[in-house]
Amino acid sequence: MTLLVLFGVFALTLYSGVPVAWSIAMSALAVITLGFVPLPPAWFAQQVFNGANSIALAAIPLFLVAGGIMNEGGLTRRIINLCDDVFGRIRGGLGLVNVATCMVYGGITGSATADTGAVGSVMIPAMTERGYPKDFSAAVTAAAGTLGIIIPPSVVMIMYGVITNTSIGGLFAAGIIPGLMLTITFMLTAYWIGVRENFPKSETTPTLASFSRHLFRALPAVLMPVGVLGSMLTGIVTPTEAAFVAVVWALVVGGLIYREIGWGKLWKVGDETVKMTGAIMIIMAVSVPFSWILTVEEVPQWTAGLLHDLGAGYVVTTLLIILLLTFVGTWADLGPTLIILAPIVHPIGLEVGLQPYQLGLIFVISGGIGLFTPPVGTNIFVVCNIAKIGVNPVTRRLIPFFISSNICLLVVAFVPATTEWLPKLLGF
């Protein structure tokens, strides 16, 4: 009955138009108020405070600020120029440029939506101007934008680490190989489409002088994720301290080297960061009493017992977890998906034999796929708004990227070394 009230109130309020955070809070409060969990309302307030009172969560606004400063400071344009020198001569090369830019930019922002919006606002008009179909330009940006939450640092990994008590530094290390794997897969998919449909290629051969100039201009920005991640993965700084280093680096590069950051742009970055951080922190705060109720009601144990009784082993349980996360990810945003499912799925995955970082990357990649899968794929709506195009043609163009990303997800799920080798090498 407790779970019926919890999920019933959550579903009723959510589909009545109540924001996700308040739906989660109201469902937990309903269980307490109706006496299914004999605790005073003050307990709820304490748990909400504890949910936001984590030093690890301070990394989220810092990474968002760093990414915003770098974008406003001209980072995206410089990375695109450099990648164009490398891939522009290939048939359909701007698709590869798009993916490469999303990979580098994702290593700075940690946000898929920010990655998609920043790169798409430049790349989609540029690709359209050079003769690429608008639906393809939007689709490759929507898919590659998800690298922002897979290539570390990642806001979603920070949230997952806090919810499941998993090492955030270890998750960052675990995301490097899958992130590179997805980058290569997206590039191959874009190249295959470009060759098959005879997309244009650059007729200008970049000179050594041009490449050197673009490399020199982009180098301060490109080195930022290397320096920040390197200092964190080697144990010199914590993830939160690394985020502070990223902000300082971004201010130096954007303000002193590129000289494109003024007070007006800083105010814009601060305004956007406060809005995004506020939404994330409210969800994280109200998730604690919600997750606590799930744990007290022994939902993970009950689910694990049911799977055991059905004879589901490692392979079947892993596939069921992937199907569940993918299905929910197509209908719900990534934050609520983490909050509702992580406390349930995490202990089940560990019990069946999945490794902690491997399970975390399954969550993150599945959520990333959901970002470019209708009907609620956030990245789709971002690129459609930029390209001024309907959802249906972009969705059709996304099918090859959906298939290729799911292949990578299965590799991560059944080859633990893709996520466990590097963290162990670095001592996590």
GROMACS .gro file of C-alpha atoms in nm:
model
  428
    1MET     CA    1   0.000   0.000   0.000
    2THR     CA    2   0.290   0.236   0.079
    3LEU     CA    3   0.440   0.191  -0.267
    4LEU     CA    4   0.098   0.226  -0.429
    5VAL     CA    5   0.053   0.565  -0.261
    6LEU     CA    6   0.412   0.671  -0.332
    7PHE     CA    7   0.407   0.596  -0.705
    8GLY     CA    8   0.038   0.678  -0.744
    9VAL     CA    9   0.075   1.033  -0.608
   10PHE     CA   10   0.395   1.077  -0.810
   11ALA     CA   11   0.228   0.969  -1.138
   12LEU     CA   12  -0.091   1.166  -1.069
   13THR     CA   13   0.088   1.493  -0.991
   14LEU     CA   14   0.346   1.452  -1.269
   15TYR     CA   15   0.088   1.396  -1.542
   16SER     CA   16  -0.123   1.679  -1.402
   17GLY     CA   17   0.155   1.917  -1.498
   18VAL     CA   18   0.329   1.950  -1.160
   19PRO     CA   19   0.710   1.989  -1.199
   20VAL     CA   20   0.910   1.670  -1.139
   21ALA     CA   21   1.079   1.791  -0.818
   22TRP     CA   22   0.749   1.883  -0.653
   23SER     CA   23   0.590   1.555  -0.769
   24ILE     CA   24   0.867   1.360  -0.595
   25ALA     CA   25   0.833   1.571  -0.281
   26MET     CA   26   0.453   1.546  -0.271
   27SER     CA   27   0.460   1.168  -0.309
   28ALA     CA   28   0.701   1.127  -0.017
   29LEU     CA   29   0.500   1.372   0.196
   30ALA     CA   30   0.176   1.187   0.116
   31VAL     CA   31   0.323   0.861   0.249
   32ILE     CA   32   0.430   1.036   0.572
   33THR     CA   33   0.109   1.236   0.616
   34LEU     CA   34  -0.116   0.932   0.566
   35GLY     CA   35   0.080   0.742   0.830
   36PHE     CA   36   0.229   0.466   0.613
   37VAL     CA   37   0.572   0.569   0.743
   38PRO     CA   38   0.539   0.682   1.108
   39LEU     CA   39   0.768   0.984   1.098
   40PRO     CA   40   0.707   1.355   1.174
   41PRO     CA   41   0.710   1.617   0.894
   42ALA     CA   42   1.031   1.757   1.044
   43TRP     CA   43   1.206   1.437   0.935
   44PHE     CA   44   1.116   1.516   0.574
   45ALA     CA   45   1.266   1.864   0.605
   46GLN     CA   46   1.586   1.722   0.756
   47GLN     CA   47   1.622   1.466   0.477
   48VAL     CA   48   1.568   1.731   0.209
   49PHE     CA   49   1.840   1.944   0.367
   50ASN     CA   50   2.077   1.646   0.383
   51GLY     CA   51   2.008   1.573   0.017
   52ALA     CA   52   2.152   1.908  -0.087
   53ASN     CA   53   2.418   1.925   0.184
   54SER     CA   54   2.693   1.745  -0.009
   55ILE     CA   55   3.027   1.899  -0.102
   56ALA     CA   56   3.039   1.673  -0.408
   57LEU     CA   57   2.733   1.851  -0.552
   58ALA     CA   58   2.924   2.181  -0.546
   59ALA     CA   59   3.114   2.051  -0.850
   60ILE     CA   60   2.798   2.077  -1.062
   61PRO     CA   61   2.761   2.458  -1.077
   62LEU     CA   62   3.139   2.499  -1.103
   63PHE     CA   63   3.167   2.275  -1.411
   64LEU     CA   64   2.862   2.448  -1.563
   65VAL     CA   65   3.021   2.790  -1.505
   66ALA     CA   66   3.349   2.674  -1.660
   67GLY     CA   67   3.170   2.539  -1.968
   68GLY     CA   68   2.961   2.854  -2.004
   69ILE     CA   69   3.268   3.081  -1.982
   70MET     CA   70   3.455   2.877  -2.241
   71ASN     CA   71   3.161   2.883  -2.480
   72GLU     CA   72   3.105   3.257  -2.443
   73GLY     CA   73   3.482   3.303  -2.479
   74GLY     CA   74   3.488   3.162  -2.832
   75LEU     CA   75   3.587   2.804  -2.755
   76THR     CA   76   3.332   2.638  -2.985
   77ARG     CA   77   3.440   2.835  -3.292
   78ARG     CA   78   3.809   2.759  -3.236
   79ILE     CA   79   3.753   2.386  -3.186
   80ILE     CA   80   3.539   2.369  -3.501
   81ASN     CA   81   3.811   2.540  -3.707
   82LEU     CA   82   4.071   2.293  -3.577
   83CYS     CA   83   3.850   1.987  -3.638
   84ASP     CA   84   3.761   2.115  -3.985
   85ASP     CA   85   4.131   2.114  -4.075
   86VAL     CA   86   4.151   1.749  -3.968
   87PHE     CA   87   3.826   1.605  -4.109
   88GLY     CA   88   3.704   1.861  -4.363
   89ARG     CA   89   3.850   1.685  -4.669
   90ILE     CA   90   3.663   1.361  -4.590
   91ARG     CA   91   3.332   1.297  -4.765
   92GLY     CA   92   3.068   1.414  -4.517
   93GLY     CA   93   3.352   1.549  -4.304
   94LEU     CA   94   3.145   1.815  -4.126
   95GLY     CA   95   2.953   1.534  -3.958
   96LEU     CA   96   3.284   1.411  -3.813
   97VAL     CA   97   3.375   1.768  -3.721
   98ASN     CA   98   3.045   1.793  -3.534
   99VAL     CA   99   3.111   1.475  -3.336
  100ALA     CA  100   3.472   1.571  -3.256
  101THR     CA  101   3.364   1.916  -3.138
  102CYS     CA  102   3.095   1.766  -2.912
  103MET     CA  103   3.355   1.531  -2.764
  104VAL     CA  104   3.598   1.812  -2.676
  105TYR     CA  105   3.325   2.049  -2.560
  106GLY     CA  106   3.163   1.771  -2.355
  107GLY     CA  107   3.491   1.730  -2.170
  108ILE     CA  108   3.444   2.085  -2.043
  109THR     CA  109   3.071   2.136  -1.974
  110GLY     CA  110   2.962   1.798  -1.835
  111SER     CA  111   2.610   1.864  -1.968
  112ALA     CA  112   2.448   1.707  -2.273
  113THR     CA  113   2.197   1.989  -2.323
  114ALA     CA  114   2.466   2.258  -2.300
  115ASP     CA  115   2.689   2.059  -2.537
  116THR     CA  116   2.408   2.016  -2.791
  117GLY     CA  117   2.298   2.379  -2.776
  118ALA     CA  118   2.646   2.531  -2.797
  119VAL     CA  119   2.774   2.311  -3.081
  120GLY     CA  120   2.442   2.299  -3.264
  121SER     CA  121   2.404   2.677  -3.276
  122VAL     CA  122   2.727   2.696  -3.479
  123MET     CA  123   2.746   2.362  -3.662
  124ILE     CA  124   2.388   2.321  -3.786
  125PRO     CA  125   2.383   2.654  -3.980
  126ALA     CA  126   2.738   2.587  -4.108
  127MET     CA  127   2.649   2.236  -4.230
  128THR     CA  128   2.328   2.358  -4.393
  129GLU     CA  129   2.518   2.637  -4.570
  130ARG     CA  130   2.761   2.382  -4.717
  131GLY     CA  131   2.481   2.166  -4.859
  132TYR     CA  132   2.421   1.907  -4.586
  133PRO     CA  133   2.057   1.804  -4.529
  134LYS     CA  134   1.918   1.996  -4.237
  135ASP     CA  135   1.767   1.685  -4.077
  136PHE     CA  136   2.104   1.506  -4.081
  137SER     CA  137   2.283   1.809  -3.935
  138ALA     CA  138   2.031   1.821  -3.651
  139ALA     CA  139   2.042   1.444  -3.593
  140VAL     CA  140   2.419   1.410  -3.569
  141THR     CA  141   2.427   1.703  -3.325
  142ALA     CA  142   2.152   1.553  -3.107
  143ALA     CA  143   2.332   1.218  -3.088
  144ALA     CA  144   2.685   1.353  -3.041
  145GLY     CA  145   2.564   1.603  -2.780
  146THR     CA  146   2.511   1.313  -2.539
  147LEU     CA  147   2.890   1.280  -2.516
  148GLY     CA  148   2.866   1.573  -2.275
  149ILE     CA  149   2.744   1.338  -1.998
  150ILE     CA  150   2.969   1.043  -2.091
  151ILE     CA  151   3.304   1.213  -2.151
  152PRO     CA  152   3.415   1.331  -1.803
  153PRO     CA  153   3.352   1.553  -1.622
  154SER     CA  154   2.982   1.470  -1.616
  155VAL     CA  155   2.703   1.627  -1.414
  156VAL     CA  156   2.503   1.304  -1.438
  157MET     CA  157   2.795   1.100  -1.303
  158ILE     CA  158   2.818   1.335  -1.005
  159MET     CA  159   2.447   1.286  -0.936
  160TYR     CA  160   2.475   0.908  -0.972
  161GLY     CA  161   2.780   0.898  -0.745
  162VAL     CA  162   2.601   1.094  -0.472
  163ILE     CA  163   2.282   0.886  -0.494
  164THR     CA  164   2.455   0.545  -0.492
  165ASN     CA  165   2.763   0.639  -0.287
  166THR     CA  166   2.994   0.548  -0.576
  167SER     CA  167   3.333   0.719  -0.622
  168ILE     CA  168   3.284   1.017  -0.855
  169GLY     CA  169   3.650   1.014  -0.956
  170GLY     CA  170   3.620   0.645  -1.039
  171LEU     CA  171   3.310   0.712  -1.250
  172PHE     CA  172   3.496   0.986  -1.437
  173ALA     CA  173   3.782   0.745  -1.509
  174ALA     CA  174   3.537   0.475  -1.614
  175GLY     CA  175   3.370   0.708  -1.864
  176ILE     CA  176   3.682   0.777  -2.072
  177ILE     CA  177   3.698   0.452  -2.273
  178PRO     CA  178   3.319   0.428  -2.339
  179GLY     CA  179   3.319   0.798  -2.431
  180LEU     CA  180   3.596   0.750  -2.687
  181MET     CA  181   3.424   0.434  -2.811
  182LEU     CA  182   3.098   0.622  -2.868
  183THR     CA  183   3.285   0.908  -3.037
  184ILE     CA  184   3.447   0.671  -3.287
  185THR     CA  185   3.116   0.490  -3.343
  186PHE     CA  186   2.929   0.816  -3.411
  187MET     CA  187   3.207   0.926  -3.648
  188LEU     CA  188   3.191   0.599  -3.842
  189THR     CA  189   2.811   0.625  -3.860
  190ALA     CA  190   2.829   0.985  -3.989
  191TYR     CA  191   3.099   0.887  -4.241
  192TRP     CA  192   2.896   0.590  -4.366
  193ILE     CA  193   2.589   0.811  -4.418
  194GLY     CA  194   2.802   1.080  -4.583
  195VAL     CA  195   2.957   0.839  -4.834
  196ARG     CA  196   2.627   0.663  -4.906
  197GLU     CA  197   2.443   0.989  -4.973
  198ASN     CA  198   2.739   1.165  -5.137
  199PHE     CA  199   2.754   1.454  -4.892
  200PRO     CA  200   2.989   1.740  -4.984
  201LYS     CA  201   3.348   1.765  -4.871
  202SER     CA  202   3.583   2.058  -4.844
  203GLU     CA  203   3.769   2.130  -5.168
  204THR     CA  204   4.033   2.333  -4.986
  205THR     CA  205   4.333   2.142  -4.857
  206PRO     CA  206   4.441   2.284  -4.520
  207THR     CA  207   4.800   2.402  -4.511
  208LEU     CA  208   5.042   2.331  -4.231
  209ALA     CA  209   5.035   2.701  -4.148
  210SER     CA  210   4.654   2.700  -4.124
  211PHE     CA  211   4.649   2.389  -3.907
  212SER     CA  212   4.923   2.524  -3.680
  213ARG     CA  213   4.737   2.855  -3.641
  214HIS     CA  214   4.408   2.688  -3.552
  215LEU     CA  215   4.583   2.443  -3.317
  216PHE     CA  216   4.761   2.727  -3.138
  217ARG     CA  217   4.435   2.920  -3.097
  218ALA     CA  218   4.240   2.617  -2.970
  219LEU     CA  219   4.515   2.466  -2.755
  220PRO     CA  220   4.445   2.659  -2.431
  221ALA     CA  221   4.085   2.540  -2.441
  222VAL     CA  222   4.160   2.184  -2.557
  223LEU     CA  223   4.415   2.139  -2.277
  224MET     CA  224   4.158   2.237  -2.013
  225PRO     CA  225   3.985   1.894  -1.981
  226VAL     CA  226   4.325   1.723  -1.997
  227GLY     CA  227   4.464   1.934  -1.713
  228VAL     CA  228   4.150   1.922  -1.500
  229LEU     CA  229   4.090   1.549  -1.540
  230GLY     CA  230   4.460   1.469  -1.506
  231SER     CA  231   4.487   1.651  -1.174
  232MET     CA  232   4.177   1.476  -1.044
  233LEU     CA  233   4.246   1.123  -1.171
  234THR     CA  234   4.600   1.130  -1.035
  235GLY     CA  235   4.466   1.218  -0.689
  236ILE     CA  236   4.606   1.570  -0.670
  237VAL     CA  237   4.260   1.726  -0.628
  238THR     CA  238   3.907   1.608  -0.551
  239PRO     CA  239   3.628   1.637  -0.814
  240THR     CA  240   3.498   1.955  -0.647
  241GLU     CA  241   3.846   2.109  -0.636
  242ALA     CA  242   3.896   2.006  -1.000
  243ALA     CA  243   3.577   2.193  -1.088
  244PHE     CA  244   3.717   2.506  -0.919
  245VAL     CA  245   4.039   2.464  -1.120
  246ALA     CA  246   3.824   2.444  -1.435
  247VAL     CA  247   3.657   2.778  -1.351
  248VAL     CA  248   3.990   2.951  -1.292
  249TRP     CA  249   4.130   2.802  -1.614
  250ALA     CA  250   3.823   2.917  -1.809
  251LEU     CA  251   3.850   3.271  -1.669
  252VAL     CA  252   4.218   3.292  -1.761
  253VAL     CA  253   4.166   3.153  -2.112
  254GLY     CA  254   3.843   3.340  -2.190
  255GLY     CA  255   3.937   3.666  -2.024
  256LEU     CA  256   4.315   3.700  -2.064
  257ILE     CA  257   4.409   3.481  -2.362
  258TYR     CA  258   4.104   3.498  -2.591
  259ARG     CA  259   3.989   3.834  -2.446
  260GLU     CA  260   3.625   3.767  -2.534
  261ILE     CA  261   3.473   3.753  -2.185
  262GLY     CA  262   3.327   4.071  -2.036
  263TRP     CA  263   3.100   4.144  -1.742
  264GLY     CA  264   2.790   4.112  -1.960
  265LYS     CA  265   2.881   3.760  -2.070
  266LEU     CA  266   2.978   3.660  -1.717
  267TRP     CA  267   2.635   3.774  -1.595
  268LYS     CA  268   2.470   3.565  -1.869
  269VAL     CA  269   2.676   3.258  -1.770
  270GLY     CA  270   2.591   3.310  -1.403
  271ASP     CA  271   2.220   3.348  -1.476
  272GLU     CA  272   2.207   3.027  -1.683
  273THR     CA  273   2.412   2.836  -1.426
  274VAL     CA  274   2.187   2.939  -1.136
  275LYS     CA  275   1.878   2.822  -1.324
  276MET     CA  276   2.028   2.485  -1.420
  277THR     CA  277   2.183   2.427  -1.076
  278GLY     CA  278   1.862   2.519  -0.898
  279ALA     CA  279   1.665   2.262  -1.095
  280ILE     CA  280   1.926   1.991  -1.031
  281MET     CA  281   1.969   2.066  -0.660
  282ILE     CA  282   1.594   2.067  -0.587
  283ILE     CA  283   1.560   1.724  -0.749
  284MET     CA  284   1.863   1.591  -0.559
  285ALA     CA  285   1.730   1.727  -0.230
  286VAL     CA  286   1.381   1.577  -0.251
  287SER     CA  287   1.520   1.248  -0.383
  288VAL     CA  288   1.662   1.154  -0.041
  289PRO     CA  289   1.331   1.094   0.145
  290PHE     CA  290   1.189   0.931  -0.169
  291SER     CA  291   1.484   0.689  -0.192
  292TRP     CA  292   1.474   0.625   0.183
  293ILE     CA  293   1.112   0.508   0.159
  294LEU     CA  294   1.201   0.274  -0.128
  295THR     CA  295   1.484   0.127   0.080
  296VAL     CA  296   1.272   0.084   0.396
  297GLU     CA  297   1.003  -0.089   0.192
  298GLU     CA  298   1.276  -0.328   0.067
  299VAL     CA  299   1.193  -0.269  -0.297
  300PRO     CA  300   1.546  -0.363  -0.419
  301GLN     CA  301   1.543  -0.686  -0.216
  302TRP     CA  302   1.194  -0.775  -0.334
  303THR     CA  303   1.287  -0.714  -0.698
  304ALA     CA  304   1.612  -0.911  -0.668
  305GLY     CA  305   1.423  -1.200  -0.507
  306LEU     CA  306   1.167  -1.199  -0.788
  307LEU     CA  307   1.441  -1.214  -1.052
  308HIS     CA  308   1.612  -1.495  -0.860
  309ASP     CA  309   1.288  -1.694  -0.840
  310LEU     CA  310   1.242  -1.653  -1.214
  311GLY     CA  311   1.590  -1.795  -1.269
  312ALA     CA  312   1.730  -1.476  -1.423
  313GLY     CA  313   2.109  -1.490  -1.429
  314TYR     CA  314   2.372  -1.231  -1.518
  315VAL     CA  315   2.286  -1.203  -1.887
  316VAL     CA  316   1.908  -1.190  -1.848
  317THR     CA  317   1.919  -0.948  -1.554
  318THR     CA  318   2.163  -0.717  -1.734
  319LEU     CA  319   1.946  -0.713  -2.046
  320LEU     CA  320   1.637  -0.643  -1.832
  321ILE     CA  321   1.818  -0.352  -1.663
  322ILE     CA  322   1.916  -0.209  -2.003
  323LEU     CA  323   1.561  -0.248  -2.138
  324LEU     CA  324   1.414  -0.084  -1.827
  325LEU     CA  325   1.654   0.211  -1.835
  326THR     CA  326   1.612   0.260  -2.210
  327PHE     CA  327   1.232   0.241  -2.192
  328VAL     CA  328   1.204   0.479  -1.897
  329GLY     CA  329   1.464   0.709  -2.055
  330THR     CA  330   1.244   0.758  -2.360
  331TRP     CA  331   0.957   0.882  -2.144
  332ALA     CA  332   1.125   1.059  -1.852
  333ASP     CA  333   1.411   1.304  -1.811
  334LEU     CA  334   1.746   1.178  -1.688
  335GLY     CA  335   1.725   1.332  -1.339
  336PRO     CA  336   1.398   1.165  -1.234
  337THR     CA  337   1.512   0.839  -1.394
  338LEU     CA  338   1.824   0.837  -1.176
  339ILE     CA  339   1.636   0.928  -0.859
  340ILE     CA  340   1.364   0.665  -0.898
  341LEU     CA  341   1.560   0.376  -1.046
  342ALA     CA  342   1.915   0.409  -0.909
  343PRO     CA  343   1.825   0.307  -0.550
  344ILE     CA  344   1.641   0.001  -0.689
  345VAL     CA  345   1.862  -0.108  -0.979
  346HIS     CA  346   2.205  -0.039  -0.820
  347PRO     CA  347   2.190  -0.311  -0.550
  348ILE     CA  348   2.030  -0.556  -0.794
  349GLY     CA  349   2.305  -0.501  -1.049
  350LEU     CA  350   2.579  -0.546  -0.789
  351GLU     CA  351   2.418  -0.864  -0.658
  352VAL     CA  352   2.399  -1.021  -1.002
  353GLY     CA  353   2.767  -0.949  -1.072
  354LEU     CA  354   2.784  -0.610  -1.245
  355GLN     CA  355   3.076  -0.395  -1.131
  356PRO     CA  356   3.002  -0.056  -0.966
  357TYR     CA  357   3.152   0.165  -1.240
  358GLN     CA  358   3.018  -0.062  -1.512
  359LEU     CA  359   2.666  -0.024  -1.372
  360GLY     CA  360   2.710   0.352  -1.346
  361LEU     CA  361   2.809   0.378  -1.713
  362ILE     CA  362   2.514   0.160  -1.813
  363PHE     CA  363   2.291   0.416  -1.638
  364VAL     CA  364   2.465   0.714  -1.799
  365ILE     CA  365   2.478   0.573  -2.155
  366SER     CA  366   2.116   0.451  -2.137
  367GLY     CA  367   2.012   0.796  -2.018
  368GLY     CA  368   2.214   0.955  -2.299
  369ILE     CA  369   2.035   0.741  -2.557
  370GLY     CA  370   1.705   0.854  -2.407
  371LEU     CA  371   1.807   1.216  -2.470
  372PHE     CA  372   1.785   1.165  -2.847
  373THR     CA  373   1.495   0.918  -2.848
  374PRO     CA  374   1.134   1.041  -2.883
  375PRO     CA  375   0.891   1.126  -2.739
  376VAL     CA  376   1.075   1.314  -2.459
  377GLY     CA  377   1.428   1.333  -2.604
  378THR     CA  378   1.552   1.672  -2.484
  379ASN     CA  379   1.832   1.693  -2.739
  380ILE     CA  380   1.587   1.643  -3.025
  381PHE     CA  381   1.388   1.949  -2.926
  382VAL     CA  382   1.706   2.154  -2.881
  383VAL     CA  383   1.832   2.081  -3.234
  384CYS     CA  384   1.486   2.112  -3.391
  385ASN     CA  385   1.454   2.457  -3.238
  386ILE     CA  386   1.794   2.557  -3.377
  387ALA     CA  387   1.738   2.406  -3.724
  388LYS     CA  388   1.372   2.516  -3.744
  389ILE     CA  389   1.269   2.168  -3.853
  390GLY     CA  390   1.008   1.913  -3.741
  391VAL     CA  391   1.075   1.625  -3.504
  392ASN     CA  392   0.980   1.342  -3.745
  393PRO     CA  393   1.253   1.389  -4.009
  394VAL     CA  394   1.519   1.427  -3.739
  395THR     CA  395   1.392   1.113  -3.564
  396ARG     CA  396   1.427   0.910  -3.885
  397ARG     CA  397   1.784   1.035  -3.928
  398LEU     CA  398   1.865   0.931  -3.571
  399ILE     CA  399   1.794   0.560  -3.628
  400PRO     CA  400   2.155   0.468  -3.734
  401PHE     CA  401   2.294   0.657  -3.432
  402PHE     CA  402   2.044   0.483  -3.204
  403ILE     CA  403   2.160   0.143  -3.332
  404SER     CA  404   2.531   0.223  -3.305
  405SER     CA  405   2.499   0.367  -2.953
  406ASN     CA  406   2.308   0.059  -2.834
  407ILE     CA  407   2.586  -0.162  -2.970
  408CYS     CA  408   2.833   0.037  -2.757
  409LEU     CA  409   2.600   0.002  -2.458
  410LEU     CA  410   2.598  -0.377  -2.496
  411VAL     CA  411   2.978  -0.381  -2.518
  412VAL     CA  412   2.998  -0.187  -2.191
  413ALA     CA  413   2.742  -0.420  -2.030
  414PHE     CA  414   2.919  -0.743  -2.124
  415VAL     CA  415   3.285  -0.639  -2.136
  416PRO     CA  416   3.359  -0.509  -1.783
  417ALA     CA  417   3.716  -0.410  -1.877
  418THR     CA  418   3.581  -0.114  -2.077
  419THR     CA  419   3.481   0.055  -1.751
  420GLU     CA  420   3.684  -0.120  -1.480
  421TRP     CA  421   4.038  -0.134  -1.620
  422LEU     CA  422   4.119   0.238  -1.613
  423PRO     CA  423   3.976   0.313  -1.265
  424LYS     CA  424   4.175   0.020  -1.122
  425LEU     CA  425   4.488   0.141  -1.301
  426LEU     CA  426   4.444   0.484  -1.143
  427GLY     CA  427   4.374   0.343  -0.796
  428PHE     CA  428   3.997   0.395  -0.766
   0.00000   0.00000   0.00000
